[in-house]
C-alpha angles and dihedrals in degrees: 000000000000118000118206122195121190124202140168102066123135147117120312136165122249111278092029131114139239134182119212123198130199118196119198126207095209122099088208089061091126091064093062131082109230129212142179122220132176138203124199122199111284093006136100122257112270136198116251110170141334139190132204121241092260094049090234098110127048134180127206136191111236091240093065103034111129092015107058129051131190124205138161139210108204092187088062097036088235137129123197136207115200111196120192133173090023120200131202088249089063089070108121146106107281120213131190119210140183127225129191119258112284096020123140099257098199090061113085092201089066094064117099102186129044136186124229094254135243126234120241117188122184116193123206 
């Protein structure tokens, strides 16, 4: 069982930045693909970004390209989400998740472990 703990959420003004972190309990962290998803009130959960186990391949939703960046530090069992140029429509609960090696990382149903989520609120 892999435990994922997100941190770094909060309230920020439009145009500002936040960095989310997701720490994993599993020593085999580097064998998992990692993704970030978000869910706004009244909306379905949506894919945001993902990164392969090696860190060499990343995937982005069109809505965050050029603004958000995903990275990982396998030595620290941690994945990061750097969010710049935030917009009010980025307001949501952000979740990190882990998928088994070889999974389709843009598909939320392929993820086997999920964090508890962290709230990001962007004021206009």
